Amino acid sequence: MSYVIGIDLGTSSLKGLLVDKEGKVLITKSSEYELLTPQPKYSEQNPNVWIEALDIVLKEIIEAFPEAASKTEGISFSGQMHSLVLLDANGTPLRNAILWNDVRTSKQCQEIMDKAGQEVISITKNKALEGFTLPKLLWVKENEPTIWEQAKHFLLPKDFLGFYLTGNKQMEYSDAAGTLMLNVEEKMWSESIAELFDLPLGIFPKLVESSDKIGIMKEELAKKYGFTNDIAVFSGGADNACAAVGAGIVKEGMGLASIGTSGVFLSYEQDGKEDYAGKVHYFNHAIKNSFYSMGVTLSAGYSLNWFKNTFAAEKSYDELLGNIDNIPIGSDGLVFTPYIMGERTPYTDSQIRGSFIGMDARHTLDNFARAVVEGITFSLNDSKILMEENANKQFARIVSVGGGAKNSKWLQIQADIFNTPVVNLTVEQGPGLGAAMVAAVGLGWFATMNECVEKFVQYKEEFQPIPENVKKYEQVYNIYKEVYAATKETSHRLQALME
């Protein structure tokens, strides 16, 4: 039996999966690292901690499964998007990586939109937000001129690992789409954006497909880890693209509802012609010549985590949600908006804050718990509705992953609010499995990613929308949508008082 390794380079840890040709995950190993927050709004990491974590994980995989030393054929990556790694002429990082959740670049985002907002949206399909790479480059250029003068290349995190393993620098399209510098439809760096913001074309890496082989693992590294044969290294994909692959989102009519700390509603897009005018993110997929659209809820699972820790710390999540099916739809007139850290889609408003609307003396902890679950799902539904209204999307099935897929009551609530069948995965391995699938396709184990999905991805349960519940939720959702406009000015004024 031959194997591939999928590496998921996350914000707090690096995870490695050893997978066989049947799609069975044989071993998982992970290594954590710290987030650096030197001052408010800053979020950074030293790229060398990713290398250290990779070294640990690969060694542990072979120690735990010795057969992998001689029978692993390929490795690929999933990585946190947008985070800026600046390299000097020798390929050495010039500073800590500025991460996707760093928000120091509000000024640069405003300048981008003021100077060329419509052109940027037209070319990149996205509007400037603090998370993207272009504002980070402009921040370094403006605030760290000595470092900027030495900068010869930029990469994203997983591409830095690919460079480490092979000595070759490149970036694939699904991650490049998150830089705000790629012509998403034409699949090339935008020279006009580079010229507009005075960025030298020489710092842009070569562009490749996700399943392209970028080299062979360096001999000294293979020996250090314990591999005894050549290991082909494939470019990989952005974390959301790989998560979509690992959940089987590889054809029209498929959507993904991912509820982690943040929430994502993602839709497969075939032709790249859809025009959302920046209302949702629009990126190249890890599947050749395919795309995906994506809306983001900033505080999805985090809202439930906050609620539990604040009001029911002694309860497990199962206990907290154990009685929500005894509470009527709409939580007996209680609505929660999950804007406790601002919101991304559909409002892009960092100053809005969450609300419980309709509280009265008869409401219990169970009412509030159900309202939080419903509010998180309503926020994801905002993104689904945007896709349906702006691109005539029709969803035949939504795959639920993350915290929302671990509770059958919540899965039924998703099916009812989305008015679409919802399924969960038999085994959920996230972006790391998607990275392994990219390697499997790159090696030629499968002719297409769709063939790989047929072998690697299995669904567990299906939850059908219940018509009477759908009608009730439509009424509650319409009220939910009114809360943002009703609380926006008040939220902004309250935030201003704290500055």
CSV table of C-alpha atoms in Angstrom, one decimal:
chain,number,residue,atom,x,y,z
A,1,MET,CA,0.0,0.0,0.0
A,2,SER,CA,1.2,3.5,-0.8
A,3,TYR,CA,0.6,6.6,1.2
A,4,VAL,CA,0.4,10.4,1.0
A,5,ILE,CA,0.8,13.0,3.8
A,6,GLY,CA,-1.5,16.0,4.1
A,7,ILE,CA,-0.1,18.9,6.2
A,8,ASP,CA,-2.5,21.5,7.5
A,9,LEU,CA,-0.6,24.7,8.7
A,10,GLY,CA,-3.1,26.4,10.9
A,11,THR,CA,-3.0,29.5,13.1
A,12,SER,CA,-2.2,27.7,16.4
A,13,SER,CA,-0.9,24.3,15.3
A,14,LEU,CA,0.4,22.2,12.4
A,15,LYS,CA,-1.4,18.9,11.8
A,16,GLY,CA,-0.2,16.0,9.6
A,17,LEU,CA,-2.3,13.1,8.3
A,18,LEU,CA,-1.0,9.8,6.8
A,19,VAL,CA,-3.6,8.6,4.3
A,20,ASP,CA,-3.7,5.4,2.1
A,21,LYS,CA,-5.1,4.9,-1.4
A,22,GLU,CA,-8.5,4.0,0.0
A,23,GLY,CA,-8.8,7.3,1.8
A,24,LYS,CA,-8.3,5.9,5.2
A,25,VAL,CA,-6.5,8.2,7.7
A,26,LEU,CA,-3.9,6.0,9.4
A,27,ILE,CA,-2.1,8.4,11.6
A,28,THR,CA,-2.6,12.0,12.7
A,29,LYS,CA,0.0,14.0,14.5
A,30,SER,CA,0.1,17.7,15.5
A,31,SER,CA,2.4,20.3,17.0
A,32,GLU,CA,1.3,23.6,18.5
A,33,TYR,CA,3.0,27.0,18.4
A,34,GLU,CA,2.2,30.4,19.8
A,35,LEU,CA,0.6,33.5,18.4
A,36,LEU,CA,2.5,36.7,18.9
A,37,THR,CA,0.5,39.9,19.7
A,38,PRO,CA,3.1,42.5,20.4
A,39,GLN,CA,0.5,45.3,20.6
A,40,PRO,CA,-3.2,45.8,20.0
A,41,LYS,CA,-4.4,44.8,16.5
A,42,TYR,CA,-1.2,42.9,15.8
A,43,SER,CA,-1.1,39.2,15.1
A,44,GLU,CA,2.2,37.6,14.1
A,45,GLN,CA,4.2,34.4,14.0
A,46,ASN,CA,7.8,33.5,13.4
A,47,PRO,CA,7.9,31.4,10.2
A,48,ASN,CA,10.6,29.2,11.8
A,49,VAL,CA,8.0,27.8,14.3
A,50,TRP,CA,6.2,26.3,11.3
A,51,ILE,CA,9.4,24.5,10.2
A,52,GLU,CA,10.0,23.2,13.7
A,53,ALA,CA,6.4,22.0,13.9
A,54,LEU,CA,6.7,20.3,10.5
A,55,ASP,CA,9.9,18.6,11.6
A,56,ILE,CA,8.2,17.2,14.7
A,57,VAL,CA,5.1,16.0,12.9
A,58,LEU,CA,6.9,14.2,10.0
A,59,LYS,CA,9.3,12.5,12.4
A,60,GLU,CA,6.4,11.4,14.7
A,61,ILE,CA,4.4,10.0,11.7
A,62,ILE,CA,7.2,7.7,10.7
A,63,GLU,CA,7.9,6.7,14.3
A,64,ALA,CA,4.3,5.8,14.8
A,65,PHE,CA,3.9,4.1,11.4
A,66,PRO,CA,7.3,2.8,10.2
A,67,GLU,CA,6.0,1.6,6.9
A,68,ALA,CA,5.5,5.2,5.9
A,69,ALA,CA,9.2,5.6,5.6
A,70,SER,CA,9.5,3.6,2.4
A,71,LYS,CA,5.9,3.8,1.0
A,72,THR,CA,5.0,7.4,1.3
A,73,GLU,CA,4.9,8.8,-2.3
A,74,GLY,CA,3.9,12.4,-1.9
A,75,ILE,CA,3.1,15.3,0.5
A,76,SER,CA,1.0,18.4,0.1
A,77,PHE,CA,-0.2,21.3,2.2
A,78,SER,CA,-3.2,23.3,3.4
A,79,GLY,CA,-2.4,26.6,4.9
A,80,GLN,CA,-3.8,29.7,6.7
A,81,MET,CA,-4.7,32.2,4.0
A,82,HIS,CA,-3.4,35.8,3.5
A,83,SER,CA,-0.6,35.8,6.0
A,84,LEU,CA,2.5,37.6,4.7
A,85,VAL,CA,6.0,36.0,4.7
A,86,LEU,CA,8.6,38.4,3.4
A,87,LEU,CA,12.0,36.9,2.3
A,88,ASP,CA,15.4,38.5,1.5
A,89,ALA,CA,17.5,37.5,-1.5
A,90,ASN,CA,18.7,34.4,0.3
A,91,GLY,CA,15.1,33.2,1.1
A,92,THR,CA,15.4,34.1,4.8
A,93,PRO,CA,12.4,35.7,6.5
A,94,LEU,CA,13.0,39.4,7.1
A,95,ARG,CA,10.4,39.7,9.9
A,96,ASN,CA,7.6,37.8,11.6
A,97,ALA,CA,4.8,36.8,9.3
A,98,ILE,CA,1.8,39.2,9.6
A,99,LEU,CA,-1.2,36.9,10.0
A,100,TRP,CA,-4.6,36.8,8.4
A,101,ASN,CA,-6.2,38.0,11.7
A,102,ASP,CA,-4.0,41.0,12.1
A,103,VAL,CA,-6.0,44.2,11.7
A,104,ARG,CA,-3.4,47.0,11.8
A,105,THR,CA,-4.0,47.7,8.1
A,106,SER,CA,-7.3,49.6,8.2
A,107,LYS,CA,-5.6,52.8,6.8
A,108,GLN,CA,-4.1,50.8,3.9
A,109,CYS,CA,-7.4,49.2,3.1
A,110,GLN,CA,-9.1,52.6,2.9
A,111,GLU,CA,-6.4,53.9,0.7
A,112,ILE,CA,-6.8,50.9,-1.7
A,113,MET,CA,-10.5,51.4,-2.0
A,114,ASP,CA,-10.2,55.1,-2.4
A,115,LYS,CA,-7.6,54.9,-5.0
A,116,ALA,CA,-8.8,51.9,-7.1
A,117,GLY,CA,-11.7,50.2,-5.3
A,118,GLN,CA,-13.8,49.2,-8.3
A,119,GLU,CA,-10.8,48.2,-10.3
A,120,VAL,CA,-9.6,46.0,-7.4
A,121,ILE,CA,-13.0,44.4,-7.1
A,122,SER,CA,-13.2,43.8,-10.9
A,123,ILE,CA,-9.8,42.2,-11.1
A,124,THR,CA,-9.6,40.3,-7.8
A,125,LYS,CA,-13.4,39.7,-7.2
A,126,ASN,CA,-12.8,40.9,-3.6
A,127,LYS,CA,-12.7,44.2,-1.7
A,128,ALA,CA,-9.9,45.3,0.5
A,129,LEU,CA,-10.1,44.0,4.0
A,130,GLU,CA,-7.4,43.9,6.7
A,131,GLY,CA,-6.9,40.2,6.4
A,132,PHE,CA,-5.7,40.3,2.8
A,133,THR,CA,-2.0,40.3,1.8
A,134,LEU,CA,-1.8,43.5,-0.3
A,135,PRO,CA,-2.6,45.8,2.7
A,136,LYS,CA,0.1,44.1,4.7
A,137,LEU,CA,2.7,44.7,1.9
A,138,LEU,CA,1.7,48.3,1.8
A,139,TRP,CA,1.9,48.6,5.6
A,140,VAL,CA,5.5,47.2,5.6
A,141,LYS,CA,6.4,49.5,2.7
A,142,GLU,CA,5.1,52.5,4.6
A,143,ASN,CA,6.2,51.6,8.2
A,144,GLU,CA,9.3,49.5,7.8
A,145,PRO,CA,11.3,50.9,4.9
A,146,THR,CA,14.5,49.2,5.8
A,147,ILE,CA,12.9,45.8,5.7
A,148,TRP,CA,11.0,46.7,2.5
A,149,GLU,CA,14.3,47.6,0.8
A,150,GLN,CA,15.6,44.1,1.5
A,151,ALA,CA,12.4,42.3,0.4
A,152,LYS,CA,13.0,40.2,-2.7
A,153,HIS,CA,10.1,37.7,-2.5
A,154,PHE,CA,6.8,37.2,-0.7
A,155,LEU,CA,5.1,33.9,0.1
A,156,LEU,CA,2.1,32.6,2.0
A,157,PRO,CA,2.7,30.2,5.0
A,158,LYS,CA,2.2,26.9,3.3
A,159,ASP,CA,4.2,28.0,0.3
A,160,PHE,CA,7.1,28.8,2.7
A,161,LEU,CA,7.0,25.2,3.8
A,162,GLY,CA,7.0,24.1,0.2
A,163,PHE,CA,10.1,26.3,-0.3
A,164,TYR,CA,11.7,24.8,2.8
A,165,LEU,CA,11.2,21.2,1.6
A,166,THR,CA,12.2,21.7,-2.0
A,167,GLY,CA,14.2,25.0,-2.4
A,168,ASN,CA,11.6,26.2,-5.0
A,169,LYS,CA,9.4,29.3,-4.5
A,170,GLN,CA,5.9,29.4,-5.9
A,171,MET,CA,2.3,30.0,-5.0
A,172,GLU,CA,-0.8,28.3,-6.2
A,173,TYR,CA,-4.0,29.9,-7.3
A,174,SER,CA,-6.3,29.3,-4.4
A,175,ASP,CA,-3.9,31.0,-2.0
A,176,ALA,CA,-2.9,33.7,-4.5
A,177,ALA,CA,-6.5,34.6,-4.9
A,178,GLY,CA,-6.5,35.7,-1.2
A,179,THR,CA,-3.7,38.3,-1.7
A,180,LEU,CA,-5.9,40.9,-3.5
A,181,MET,CA,-3.3,40.9,-6.3
A,182,LEU,CA,-4.4,38.0,-8.5
A,183,ASN,CA,-6.6,38.4,-11.6
A,184,VAL,CA,-8.9,35.6,-10.4
A,185,GLU,CA,-10.5,35.0,-13.8
A,186,GLU,CA,-7.4,35.1,-15.9
A,187,LYS,CA,-5.2,33.4,-13.3
A,188,MET,CA,-2.3,35.7,-13.4
A,189,TRP,CA,-0.8,38.4,-11.2
A,190,SER,CA,-2.3,41.8,-11.9
A,191,GLU,CA,0.4,44.1,-13.3
A,192,SER,CA,-2.0,47.0,-13.1
A,193,ILE,CA,-2.5,46.5,-9.3
A,194,ALA,CA,1.3,46.2,-8.9
A,195,GLU,CA,1.8,49.4,-10.8
A,196,LEU,CA,-1.0,51.3,-9.0
A,197,PHE,CA,0.6,50.5,-5.6
A,198,ASP,CA,4.3,50.6,-6.8
A,199,LEU,CA,5.1,47.0,-6.1
A,200,PRO,CA,8.0,45.5,-8.0
A,201,LEU,CA,6.9,42.5,-10.1
A,202,GLY,CA,10.1,40.7,-9.1
A,203,ILE,CA,8.7,40.0,-5.6
A,204,PHE,CA,5.7,38.0,-7.0
A,205,PRO,CA,6.2,34.2,-6.9
A,206,LYS,CA,5.6,31.9,-9.9
A,207,LEU,CA,2.0,30.7,-10.1
A,208,VAL,CA,1.1,27.0,-10.2
A,209,GLU,CA,-1.9,24.7,-9.8
A,210,SER,CA,-2.6,23.1,-6.5
A,211,SER,CA,-1.8,19.6,-7.7
A,212,ASP,CA,1.4,20.6,-9.5
A,213,LYS,CA,4.5,18.9,-8.4
A,214,ILE,CA,6.9,21.6,-7.1
A,215,GLY,CA,9.9,19.4,-6.5
A,216,ILE,CA,11.3,16.5,-4.6
A,217,MET,CA,11.9,16.7,-0.8
A,218,LYS,CA,15.5,17.7,-0.2
A,219,GLU,CA,17.7,14.6,0.4
A,220,GLU,CA,19.0,15.9,3.7
A,221,LEU,CA,15.5,16.5,5.0
A,222,ALA,CA,14.2,13.2,3.8
A,223,LYS,CA,17.0,11.5,5.7
A,224,LYS,CA,16.4,13.6,8.8
A,225,TYR,CA,12.7,12.6,8.9
A,226,GLY,CA,13.4,8.9,8.1
A,227,PHE,CA,12.1,8.6,4.6
A,228,THR,CA,14.0,6.1,2.4
A,229,ASN,CA,12.6,7.0,-1.0
A,230,ASP,CA,12.0,10.1,-3.0
A,231,ILE,CA,9.0,12.2,-1.7
A,232,ALA,CA,7.2,14.2,-4.4
A,233,VAL,CA,6.0,17.6,-3.0
A,234,PHE,CA,2.8,19.2,-4.4
A,235,SER,CA,1.9,22.8,-4.0
A,236,GLY,CA,-1.4,22.4,-2.0
A,237,GLY,CA,-4.1,24.8,-1.4
A,238,ALA,CA,-5.6,27.5,0.9
A,239,ASP,CA,-7.2,26.1,4.0
A,240,ASN,CA,-10.8,26.9,2.9
A,241,ALA,CA,-10.2,25.4,-0.5
A,242,CYS,CA,-8.7,22.2,1.0
A,243,ALA,CA,-11.5,22.1,3.6
A,244,ALA,CA,-14.0,22.2,0.7
A,245,VAL,CA,-12.1,19.4,-1.2
A,246,GLY,CA,-12.1,17.3,2.0
A,247,ALA,CA,-15.8,17.8,2.4
A,248,GLY,CA,-16.6,16.9,-1.3
A,249,ILE,CA,-17.5,20.4,-2.5
A,250,VAL,CA,-16.4,19.7,-6.0
A,251,LYS,CA,-19.5,20.3,-8.1
A,252,GLU,CA,-22.4,22.7,-8.7
A,253,GLY,CA,-25.2,22.6,-6.2
A,254,MET,CA,-22.9,21.8,-3.2
A,255,GLY,CA,-22.4,24.1,-0.3
A,256,LEU,CA,-20.3,23.9,2.9
A,257,ALA,CA,-21.4,25.2,6.3
A,258,SER,CA,-18.3,25.3,8.6
A,259,ILE,CA,-18.8,26.3,12.2
A,260,GLY,CA,-15.4,26.7,13.9
A,261,THR,CA,-14.4,29.8,15.9
A,262,SER,CA,-15.5,31.7,12.9
A,263,GLY,CA,-18.1,30.4,10.5
A,264,VAL,CA,-17.9,29.9,6.7
A,265,PHE,CA,-20.6,29.3,4.2
A,266,LEU,CA,-18.9,28.2,0.9
A,267,SER,CA,-20.2,27.4,-2.5
A,268,TYR,CA,-18.6,25.7,-5.5
A,269,GLU,CA,-18.4,27.9,-8.6
A,270,GLN,CA,-17.6,26.4,-12.0
A,271,ASP,CA,-16.8,29.2,-14.5
A,272,GLY,CA,-15.4,32.2,-12.6
A,273,LYS,CA,-17.9,34.5,-14.3
A,274,GLU,CA,-20.1,35.2,-11.3
A,275,ASP,CA,-20.1,38.8,-10.2
A,276,TYR,CA,-20.8,39.3,-6.5
A,277,ALA,CA,-19.3,42.8,-6.5
A,278,GLY,CA,-17.2,42.1,-3.4
A,279,LYS,CA,-20.3,41.1,-1.3
A,280,VAL,CA,-18.7,37.7,-0.6
A,281,HIS,CA,-15.2,36.4,-1.0
A,282,TYR,CA,-14.5,34.8,-4.4
A,283,PHE,CA,-11.4,32.7,-4.9
A,284,ASN,CA,-9.9,30.1,-7.2
A,285,HIS,CA,-10.4,26.6,-6.0
A,286,ALA,CA,-7.8,23.9,-5.3
A,287,ILE,CA,-9.4,22.1,-8.3
A,288,LYS,CA,-8.1,23.2,-11.7
A,289,ASN,CA,-10.2,25.9,-13.4
A,290,SER,CA,-12.8,26.0,-10.6
A,291,PHE,CA,-13.7,28.6,-8.1
A,292,TYR,CA,-15.6,29.0,-4.8
A,293,SER,CA,-17.5,31.8,-3.2
A,294,MET,CA,-17.4,32.3,0.6
A,295,GLY,CA,-19.2,34.3,3.3
A,296,VAL,CA,-17.8,34.6,6.8
A,297,THR,CA,-19.3,34.9,10.2
A,298,LEU,CA,-16.6,36.3,12.5
A,299,SER,CA,-18.0,34.8,15.7
A,300,ALA,CA,-19.8,31.5,15.0
A,301,GLY,CA,-18.6,28.8,17.3
A,302,TYR,CA,-16.9,31.6,19.3
A,303,SER,CA,-20.4,33.0,20.2
A,304,LEU,CA,-21.4,29.6,21.6
A,305,ASN,CA,-18.1,29.3,23.5
A,306,TRP,CA,-18.5,32.8,24.9
A,307,PHE,CA,-22.1,32.1,26.0
A,308,LYS,CA,-21.2,28.8,27.7
A,309,ASN,CA,-18.1,30.2,29.5
A,310,THR,CA,-20.0,33.3,30.6
A,311,PHE,CA,-23.3,31.8,31.7
A,312,ALA,CA,-22.9,28.0,32.0
A,313,ALA,CA,-19.2,27.3,32.5
A,314,GLU,CA,-19.9,24.1,34.5
A,315,LYS,CA,-21.8,22.5,31.7
A,316,SER,CA,-20.5,20.5,28.7
A,317,TYR,CA,-21.6,21.5,25.2
A,318,ASP,CA,-23.8,18.4,25.1
A,319,GLU,CA,-25.5,19.5,28.4
A,320,LEU,CA,-25.9,23.1,27.2
A,321,LEU,CA,-27.7,22.0,24.0
A,322,GLY,CA,-29.4,19.0,25.5
A,323,ASN,CA,-32.8,20.6,25.8
A,324,ILE,CA,-32.9,23.0,22.9
A,325,ASP,CA,-35.3,20.7,21.0
A,326,ASN,CA,-37.8,21.3,23.8
A,327,ILE,CA,-37.8,25.1,23.0
A,328,PRO,CA,-40.0,26.3,20.1
A,329,ILE,CA,-38.6,27.7,16.9
A,330,GLY,CA,-37.6,31.3,17.5
A,331,SER,CA,-36.7,30.5,21.1
A,332,ASP,CA,-40.0,31.8,22.4
A,333,GLY,CA,-39.5,35.3,20.9
A,334,LEU,CA,-35.7,35.6,21.6
A,335,VAL,CA,-33.3,36.5,18.8
A,336,PHE,CA,-29.5,36.5,19.1
A,337,THR,CA,-27.2,38.3,16.6
A,338,PRO,CA,-23.6,36.8,16.7
A,339,TYR,CA,-21.8,40.1,16.2
A,340,ILE,CA,-19.8,39.9,19.4
A,341,MET,CA,-16.5,40.7,17.5
A,342,GLY,CA,-18.0,42.6,14.7
A,343,GLU,CA,-19.2,41.0,11.5
A,344,ARG,CA,-17.8,40.2,8.0
A,345,THR,CA,-20.7,39.0,5.8
A,346,PRO,CA,-22.9,40.6,4.7
A,347,TYR,CA,-22.0,43.9,6.6
A,348,THR,CA,-18.2,44.2,6.8
A,349,ASP,CA,-18.7,46.1,10.1
A,350,SER,CA,-16.0,45.9,12.8
A,351,GLN,CA,-18.0,48.1,15.1
A,352,ILE,CA,-21.3,46.3,15.2
A,353,ARG,CA,-21.9,44.3,18.4
A,354,GLY,CA,-24.2,41.4,19.3
A,355,SER,CA,-27.6,41.5,20.8
A,356,PHE,CA,-30.3,39.4,22.5
A,357,ILE,CA,-33.6,40.9,21.3
A,358,GLY,CA,-36.9,40.0,23.0
A,359,MET,CA,-35.8,38.9,26.4
A,360,ASP,CA,-38.5,38.5,29.0
A,361,ALA,CA,-38.8,36.9,32.5
A,362,ARG,CA,-40.0,33.5,31.2
A,363,HIS,CA,-36.8,32.8,29.2
A,364,THR,CA,-34.5,30.2,30.6
A,365,LEU,CA,-30.9,29.1,29.8
A,366,ASP,CA,-32.3,26.7,27.3
A,367,ASN,CA,-34.1,29.6,25.4
A,368,PHE,CA,-30.8,31.5,25.3
A,369,ALA,CA,-28.8,28.5,24.2
A,370,ARG,CA,-31.2,27.8,21.3
A,371,ALA,CA,-31.3,31.5,20.3
A,372,VAL,CA,-27.4,31.5,20.1
A,373,VAL,CA,-27.5,28.4,17.8
A,374,GLU,CA,-30.2,29.9,15.7
A,375,GLY,CA,-28.5,33.3,15.5
A,376,ILE,CA,-25.2,31.7,14.3
A,377,THR,CA,-27.1,29.7,11.6
A,378,PHE,CA,-29.0,32.8,10.5
A,379,SER,CA,-25.7,34.6,10.0
A,380,LEU,CA,-24.5,31.8,7.8
A,381,ASN,CA,-27.8,31.9,6.0
A,382,ASP,CA,-27.1,35.5,5.1
A,383,SER,CA,-24.2,34.3,3.0
A,384,LYS,CA,-26.3,31.6,1.4
A,385,ILE,CA,-29.0,34.1,0.5
A,386,LEU,CA,-26.4,36.5,-1.1
A,387,MET,CA,-25.2,33.7,-3.3
A,388,GLU,CA,-28.7,32.7,-4.3
A,389,GLU,CA,-29.7,36.3,-5.1
A,390,ASN,CA,-26.5,37.5,-6.8
A,391,ALA,CA,-25.6,34.4,-8.8
A,392,ASN,CA,-28.9,32.4,-9.0
A,393,LYS,CA,-27.3,29.6,-6.9
A,394,GLN,CA,-29.4,26.5,-6.2
A,395,PHE,CA,-28.2,24.3,-3.4
A,396,ALA,CA,-29.1,20.6,-3.6
A,397,ARG,CA,-27.0,19.6,-0.5
A,398,ILE,CA,-25.0,21.4,2.2
A,399,VAL,CA,-22.2,19.6,4.0
A,400,SER,CA,-22.0,20.7,7.7
A,401,VAL,CA,-18.6,20.5,9.4
A,402,GLY,CA,-17.1,21.7,12.7
A,403,GLY,CA,-19.0,22.3,15.9
A,404,GLY,CA,-22.4,22.6,14.1
A,405,ALA,CA,-22.0,19.0,12.7
A,406,LYS,CA,-21.5,17.4,16.1
A,407,ASN,CA,-25.1,17.9,17.4
A,408,SER,CA,-28.1,16.3,15.6
A,409,LYS,CA,-30.4,19.0,16.9
A,410,TRP,CA,-28.3,21.7,15.4
A,411,LEU,CA,-28.0,19.8,12.1
A,412,GLN,CA,-31.8,19.8,11.9
A,413,ILE,CA,-31.9,23.5,12.7
A,414,GLN,CA,-29.4,24.1,9.8
A,415,ALA,CA,-31.6,22.1,7.4
A,416,ASP,CA,-34.7,24.0,8.4
A,417,ILE,CA,-33.1,27.5,8.2
A,418,PHE,CA,-31.2,26.7,5.0
A,419,ASN,CA,-34.3,24.9,3.6
A,420,THR,CA,-31.8,22.5,2.1
A,421,PRO,CA,-30.8,18.9,2.9
A,422,VAL,CA,-27.8,18.9,5.3
A,423,VAL,CA,-25.3,16.1,5.7
A,424,ASN,CA,-22.3,15.5,8.0
A,425,LEU,CA,-19.2,13.5,7.3
A,426,THR,CA,-18.5,10.0,8.5
A,427,VAL,CA,-14.9,11.0,9.4
A,428,GLU,CA,-14.1,14.7,9.5
A,429,GLN,CA,-10.5,15.6,9.0
A,430,GLY,CA,-10.8,19.1,7.6
A,431,PRO,CA,-8.2,20.8,5.4
A,432,GLY,CA,-5.5,18.2,6.1
A,433,LEU,CA,-7.5,15.6,4.3
A,434,GLY,CA,-8.0,18.0,1.4
A,435,ALA,CA,-4.2,18.5,1.2
A,436,ALA,CA,-3.7,14.7,1.1
A,437,MET,CA,-6.3,14.5,-1.7
A,438,VAL,CA,-4.4,17.2,-3.6
A,439,ALA,CA,-1.3,15.0,-3.4
A,440,ALA,CA,-3.2,11.9,-4.4
A,441,VAL,CA,-4.4,13.6,-7.6
A,442,GLY,CA,-1.0,15.1,-8.2
A,443,LEU,CA,0.5,11.6,-8.1
A,444,GLY,CA,-2.0,10.3,-10.6
A,445,TRP,CA,-3.8,8.0,-8.2
A,446,PHE,CA,-7.0,9.6,-9.5
A,447,ALA,CA,-7.6,11.3,-12.9
A,448,THR,CA,-9.8,14.0,-11.3
A,449,MET,CA,-10.6,15.4,-7.9
A,450,ASN,CA,-14.2,14.2,-8.3
A,451,GLU,CA,-12.9,10.6,-8.6
A,452,CYS,CA,-10.8,11.1,-5.4
A,453,VAL,CA,-13.9,12.4,-3.6
A,454,GLU,CA,-15.8,9.3,-4.5
A,455,LYS,CA,-13.1,7.2,-2.7
A,456,PHE,CA,-12.1,9.5,0.1
A,457,VAL,CA,-15.2,11.3,1.3
A,458,GLN,CA,-18.2,9.5,2.9
A,459,TYR,CA,-21.3,11.1,4.4
A,460,LYS,CA,-22.9,9.9,7.6
A,461,GLU,CA,-26.4,11.3,8.1
A,462,GLU,CA,-28.8,13.4,6.1
A,463,PHE,CA,-31.2,15.9,7.6
A,464,GLN,CA,-34.1,17.0,5.5
A,465,PRO,CA,-35.8,20.4,6.0
A,466,ILE,CA,-39.2,20.0,7.7
A,467,PRO,CA,-41.7,22.2,5.7
A,468,GLU,CA,-43.6,23.6,8.7
A,469,ASN,CA,-40.3,24.5,10.4
A,470,VAL,CA,-39.0,26.2,7.3
A,471,LYS,CA,-42.0,28.5,7.2
A,472,LYS,CA,-41.6,29.4,10.9
A,473,TYR,CA,-37.9,30.1,10.4
A,474,GLU,CA,-38.5,32.3,7.4
A,475,GLN,CA,-40.6,34.6,9.7
A,476,VAL,CA,-38.0,34.6,12.5
A,477,TYR,CA,-35.1,35.2,10.0
A,478,ASN,CA,-36.9,38.2,8.6
A,479,ILE,CA,-37.0,39.7,12.1
A,480,TYR,CA,-33.3,38.7,12.6
A,481,LYS,CA,-32.4,40.7,9.5
A,482,GLU,CA,-33.9,43.9,11.0
A,483,VAL,CA,-31.7,43.8,14.1
A,484,TYR,CA,-28.5,45.0,12.3
A,485,ALA,CA,-30.0,48.3,11.0
A,486,ALA,CA,-31.8,48.8,14.3
A,487,THR,CA,-28.6,48.4,16.4
A,488,LYS,CA,-25.9,49.7,14.1
A,489,GLU,CA,-25.8,53.3,15.2
A,490,THR,CA,-26.1,52.4,18.9
A,491,SER,CA,-23.3,49.9,18.6
A,492,HIS,CA,-21.0,52.3,16.9
A,493,ARG,CA,-21.6,55.0,19.5
A,494,LEU,CA,-20.9,52.5,22.3
A,495,GLN,CA,-17.6,51.4,20.6
A,496,ALA,CA,-16.6,55.1,20.2
A,497,LEU,CA,-17.0,55.7,24.0
A,498,MET,CA,-14.4,53.0,24.6
A,499,GLU,CA,-11.7,54.4,22.3
